[in-house]
Amino acid sequence: PWKCIHMLSPETIAEADGTEKPGLDPSDNVVFIIDDDICTRCQLCVDRCPTGVIILGKAGAPSSTGNDHTRTNNHGYGYGMRF
């Protein structure tokens, strides 16, 4: 599981271009990527995440009234949401 999580600079990810940085300290400006092809679903990252924003689960169908952030514990990872 150690090779499935990568810490990257936001500048290396096209989708992160122009996004707000999380803090004033440049060392805070990183993006964590979980490689789904290598991940074994061991949940080590979920258990050790200091901010509790990594969850193991499957995003449900989108709500007709907007995104209600509903997740189940079937499979897949979500990042950046606290419940």
N, CA, C and O atoms as a DFTB+ gen file, in Angstrom:
332 C
 N C O
     1  1       0.807      -1.217       0.000
     2  2       0.000       0.000       0.000
     3  2       0.843       1.271       0.000
     4  3       0.303       2.351      -0.243
     5  1       2.134       1.185       0.261
     6  2       2.960       2.386       0.400
     7  2       3.176       3.104      -0.922
     8  3       3.458       4.302      -0.924
     9  1       3.055       2.419      -2.031
    10  2       3.320       3.033      -3.336
    11  2       2.049       3.566      -4.004
    12  3       2.116       4.011      -5.150
    13  1       0.918       3.538      -3.344
    14  2      -0.315       3.971      -3.993
    15  2      -0.676       5.422      -3.696
    16  3      -1.541       5.977      -4.373
    17  1      -0.049       6.051      -2.716
    18  2      -0.340       7.445      -2.382
    19  2       0.827       8.313      -2.814
    20  3       1.982       8.049      -2.478
    21  1       0.501       9.357      -3.568
    22  2       1.529      10.256      -4.085
    23  2       1.238      11.684      -3.620
    24  3       0.086      12.118      -3.632
    25  1       2.263      12.401      -3.218
    26  2       2.143      13.796      -2.807
    27  2       2.731      14.653      -3.918
    28  3       3.923      14.565      -4.212
    29  1       1.892      15.485      -4.536
    30  2       2.312      16.261      -5.691
    31  2       2.077      17.746      -5.474
    32  3       1.224      18.143      -4.680
    33  1       2.827      18.548      -6.176
    34  2       2.617      19.981      -6.183
    35  2       1.388      20.276      -7.042
    36  3       1.215      19.657      -8.091
    37  1       0.529      21.210      -6.619
    38  2      -0.656      21.530      -7.439
    39  2      -0.312      21.949      -8.860
    40  3      -1.126      21.767      -9.766
    41  1       0.870      22.502      -9.076
    42  2       1.266      22.930     -10.414
    43  2       1.431      21.761     -11.385
    44  3       1.407      21.968     -12.598
    45  1       1.598      20.539     -10.879
    46  2       1.786      19.377     -11.745
    47  2       0.462      18.775     -12.208
    48  3       0.460      17.849     -13.020
    49  1      -0.659      19.284     -11.709
    50  2      -1.975      18.738     -12.030
    51  2      -2.788      19.807     -12.757
    52  3      -3.060      20.873     -12.205
    53  1      -3.170      19.516     -13.992
    54  2      -3.872      20.505     -14.819
    55  2      -5.174      20.965     -14.165
    56  3      -5.510      22.147     -14.239
    57  1      -5.915      20.054     -13.526
    58  2      -7.198      20.408     -12.917
    59  2      -7.036      21.325     -11.712
    60  3      -7.998      21.974     -11.301
    61  1      -5.835      21.390     -11.137
    62  2      -5.594      22.235      -9.966
    63  2      -5.128      23.634     -10.349
    64  3      -4.916      24.475      -9.476
    65  1      -4.969      23.890     -11.626
    66  2      -4.500      25.193     -12.081
    67  2      -5.501      26.285     -11.687
    68  3      -6.683      26.210     -12.023
    69  1      -5.011      27.290     -10.978
    70  2      -5.854      28.410     -10.580
    71  2      -6.669      28.191      -9.320
    72  3      -7.462      29.055      -8.947
    73  1      -6.496      27.052      -8.651
    74  2      -7.258      26.811      -7.423
    75  2      -6.610      27.530      -6.251
    76  3      -5.417      27.832      -6.270
    77  1      -7.402      27.795      -5.248
    78  2      -6.910      28.489      -4.063
    79  2      -5.995      27.562      -3.262
    80  3      -6.315      26.390      -3.064
    81  1      -4.872      28.081      -2.809
    82  2      -3.924      27.306      -2.010
    83  2      -4.442      27.200      -0.579
    84  3      -5.094      28.125      -0.094
    85  1      -4.164      26.095       0.101
    86  2      -4.723      25.880       1.435
    87  2      -4.118      26.723       2.550
    88  3      -4.741      26.866       3.602
    89  1      -2.942      27.278       2.362
    90  2      -2.329      28.037       3.446
    91  2      -1.234      28.953       2.937
    92  3      -0.886      28.939       1.756
    93  1      -0.702      29.748       3.846
    94  2       0.365      30.672       3.471
    95  2       1.713      29.984       3.341
    96  3       2.562      30.417       2.562
    97  1       1.913      28.912       4.102
    98  2       3.168      28.173       4.074
    99  2       3.244      27.352       2.777
   100  3       2.364      26.526       2.532
   101  1       4.269      27.559       1.942
   102  2       4.369      26.803       0.679
   103  2       4.403      25.294       0.869
   104  3       4.008      24.557      -0.035
   105  1       4.865      24.815       2.019
   106  2       4.885      23.370       2.238
   107  2       3.478      22.805       2.441
   108  3       3.291      21.590       2.380
   109  1       2.482      23.671       2.681
   110  2       1.091      23.222       2.797
   111  2       0.444      23.004       1.435
   112  3      -0.603      22.362       1.346
   113  1       1.044      23.523       0.385
   114  2       0.441      23.497      -0.938
   115  2       0.783      22.214      -1.672
   116  3       1.620      22.211      -2.575
   117  1       0.128      21.115      -1.278
   118  2       0.333      19.825      -1.926
   119  2      -1.017      19.166      -2.189
   120  3      -2.025      19.498      -1.566
   121  1      -1.006      18.228      -3.126
   122  2      -2.190      17.442      -3.447
   123  2      -1.815      15.980      -3.258
   124  3      -0.773      15.535      -3.740
   125  1      -2.660      15.236      -2.560
   126  2      -2.445      13.808      -2.382
   127  2      -3.304      13.062      -3.393
   128  3      -4.504      13.309      -3.510
   129  1      -2.676      12.149      -4.117
   130  2      -3.359      11.351      -5.128
   131  2      -3.278       9.885      -4.713
   132  3      -2.200       9.388      -4.389
   133  1      -4.413       9.196      -4.724
   134  2      -4.442       7.755      -4.456
   135  2      -4.601       7.046      -5.798
   136  3      -5.598       7.234      -6.495
   137  1      -3.608       6.230      -6.151
   138  2      -3.626       5.479      -7.408
   139  2      -4.560       4.288      -7.243
   140  3      -4.227       3.316      -6.566
   141  1      -5.730       4.370      -7.865
   142  2      -6.753       3.341      -7.707
   143  2      -6.332       1.996      -8.280
   144  3      -6.858       0.964      -7.864
   145  1      -5.396       1.982      -9.227
   146  2      -4.935       0.719      -9.811
   147  2      -4.014      -0.053      -8.870
   148  3      -3.921      -1.277      -8.962
   149  1      -3.340       0.644      -7.976
   150  2      -2.391       0.016      -7.056
   151  2      -3.001      -0.193      -5.665
   152  3      -2.575      -1.081      -4.927
   153  1      -3.983       0.613      -5.317
   154  2      -4.603       0.573      -3.990
   155  2      -5.162      -0.816      -3.684
   156  3      -5.810      -1.427      -4.533
   157  1      -4.910      -1.317      -2.466
   158  2      -5.398      -2.628      -2.047
   159  2      -6.638      -2.529      -1.154
   160  3      -7.147      -3.550      -0.692
   161  1      -7.126      -1.315      -0.907
   162  2      -8.287      -1.040      -0.045
   163  2      -8.032      -1.474       1.399
   164  3      -8.937      -1.948       2.085
   165  1      -6.789      -1.306       1.847
   166  2      -6.431      -1.700       3.206
   167  2      -6.923      -0.694       4.246
   168  3      -6.962      -1.023       5.431
   169  1      -7.295       0.506       3.845
   170  2      -7.796       1.588       4.689
   171  2      -6.742       2.206       5.593
   172  3      -7.081       2.937       6.523
   173  1      -5.495       1.932       5.340
   174  2      -4.426       2.517       6.145
   175  2      -4.447       4.038       6.034
   176  3      -4.261       4.733       7.033
   177  1      -4.667       4.554       4.847
   178  2      -4.701       6.012       4.662
   179  2      -5.910       6.614       5.382
   180  3      -5.822       7.718       5.918
   181  1      -7.030       5.898       5.398
   182  2      -8.229       6.374       6.097
   183  2      -7.955       6.444       7.592
   184  3      -8.293       7.431       8.245
   185  1      -7.343       5.393       8.133
   186  2      -7.060       5.337       9.564
   187  2      -6.040       6.368      10.005
   188  3      -6.120       6.874      11.125
   189  1      -5.079       6.692       9.143
   190  2      -3.986       7.575       9.543
   191  2      -4.109       9.013       9.068
   192  3      -3.259       9.839       9.399
   193  1      -5.135       9.331       8.306
   194  2      -5.299      10.701       7.799
   195  2      -5.500      11.644       8.987
   196  3      -6.469      11.488       9.730
   197  1      -4.605      12.621       9.182
   198  2      -4.688      13.487      10.356
   199  2      -5.897      14.429      10.344
   200  3      -6.299      14.933      11.393
   201  1      -6.474      14.665       9.169
   202  2      -7.618      15.577       9.098
   203  2      -8.941      14.849       8.907
   204  3      -9.999      15.475       8.967
   205  1      -8.903      13.558       8.683
   206  2     -10.128      12.776       8.550
   207  2     -10.904      13.032       7.266
   208  3     -12.116      12.818       7.232
   209  1     -10.233      13.485       6.205
   210  2     -10.946      13.797       4.979
   211  2     -10.897      12.693       3.928
   212  3     -11.512      12.831       2.870
   213  1     -10.182      11.600       4.192
   214  2     -10.189      10.462       3.270
   215  2     -11.194       9.458       3.803
   216  3     -11.145       9.075       4.972
   217  1     -12.107       9.034       2.937
   218  2     -13.085       8.026       3.337
   219  2     -13.068       6.903       2.315
   220  3     -12.723       7.123       1.154
   221  1     -13.431       5.725       2.729
   222  2     -13.563       4.592       1.829
   223  2     -15.049       4.399       1.616
   224  3     -15.788       4.162       2.572
   225  1     -15.492       4.497       0.389
   226  2     -16.915       4.347       0.105
   227  2     -17.214       4.653      -1.339
   228  3     -16.323       5.001      -2.113
   229  1     -18.468       4.522      -1.693
   230  2     -18.894       4.772      -3.056
   231  2     -19.847       5.953      -3.055
   232  3     -20.772       6.014      -2.246
   233  1     -19.623       6.876      -3.951
   234  2     -20.537       8.013      -4.066
   235  2     -21.869       7.516      -4.595
   236  3     -21.920       6.743      -5.552
   237  1     -22.931       7.958      -3.975
   238  2     -24.267       7.569      -4.413
   239  2     -24.674       8.335      -5.656
   240  3     -23.931       9.187      -6.144
   241  1     -25.852       8.029      -6.164
   242  2     -26.371       8.734      -7.341
   243  2     -26.569      10.204      -6.998
   244  3     -26.967      10.529      -5.879
   245  1     -26.298      11.089      -7.943
   246  2     -26.465      12.512      -7.665
   247  2     -27.907      12.848      -7.313
   248  3     -28.845      12.318      -7.910
   249  1     -28.069      13.713      -6.360
   250  2     -29.391      14.154      -5.945
   251  2     -29.964      15.102      -6.986
   252  3     -29.223      15.882      -7.584
   253  1     -31.267      15.047      -7.211
   254  2     -31.892      15.943      -8.186
   255  2     -31.914      17.388      -7.697
   256  3     -32.094      18.315      -8.487
   257  1     -31.730      17.574      -6.383
   258  2     -31.745      18.927      -5.822
   259  2     -30.347      19.447      -5.534
   260  3     -30.195      20.519      -4.948
   261  1     -29.339      18.713      -5.933
   262  2     -27.968      19.145      -5.691
   263  2     -27.139      18.027      -5.100
   264  3     -27.640      16.917      -4.919
   265  1     -25.881      18.295      -4.794
   266  2     -24.965      17.298      -4.265
   267  2     -25.129      17.211      -2.754
   268  3     -24.774      18.145      -2.036
   269  1     -25.665      16.094      -2.268
   270  2     -25.831      15.926      -0.819
   271  2     -24.669      15.173      -0.190
   272  3     -24.698      14.880       1.005
   273  1     -23.640      14.853      -0.983
   274  2     -22.409      14.203      -0.509
   275  2     -22.675      12.870       0.178
   276  3     -21.966      12.514       1.119
   277  1     -23.677      12.130      -0.269
   278  2     -23.993      10.831       0.302
   279  2     -22.990       9.798      -0.180
   280  3     -22.715       9.708      -1.376
   281  1     -22.439       9.012       0.750
   282  2     -21.495       7.960       0.400
   283  2     -21.851       6.691       1.161
   284  3     -22.397       6.727       2.263
   285  1     -21.519       5.566       0.529
   286  2     -21.677       4.278       1.193
   287  2     -20.293       3.668       1.340
   288  3     -19.329       4.189       0.781
   289  1     -20.180       2.584       2.075
   290  2     -18.883       1.947       2.309
   291  2     -18.650       0.749       1.390
   292  3     -18.093      -0.260       1.824
   293  1     -19.066       0.844       0.136
   294  2     -18.893      -0.273      -0.786
   295  2     -17.487      -0.340      -1.371
   296  3     -16.790      -1.336      -1.179
   297  1     -17.062       0.694      -2.077
   298  2     -15.724       0.706      -2.663
   299  2     -15.404       2.103      -3.168
   300  3     -16.287       2.955      -3.271
   301  1     -14.132       2.331      -3.481
   302  2     -13.697       3.618      -3.988
   303  2     -13.317       4.566      -2.860
   304  3     -13.682       4.347      -1.705
   305  1     -12.586       5.613      -3.198
   306  2     -12.151       6.584      -2.207
   307  2     -12.736       7.942      -2.499
   308  3     -12.929       8.309      -3.657
   309  1     -13.016       8.680      -1.460
   310  2     -13.393      10.081      -1.572
   311  2     -12.391      10.886      -0.777
   312  3     -11.841      10.407       0.215
   313  1     -12.157      12.103      -1.211
   314  2     -11.191      12.937      -0.515
   315  2     -11.716      14.358      -0.448
   316  3     -12.290      14.863      -1.412
   317  1     -11.518      14.996       0.688
   318  2     -11.828      16.407       0.806
   319  2     -13.150      16.713       1.463
   320  3     -13.564      17.872       1.484
   321  1     -13.836      15.710       2.005
   322  2     -15.108      15.954       2.668
   323  2     -15.086      15.382       4.074
   324  3     -14.549      14.300       4.309
   325  1     -15.663      16.102       4.986
   326  2     -15.831      15.581       6.343
   327  2     -17.308      15.363       6.588
   328  3     -18.138      16.151       6.135
   329  1     -17.642      14.302       7.299
   330  2     -19.038      13.995       7.605
   331  2     -19.254      13.962       9.092
   332  3     -20.372      13.718       9.548
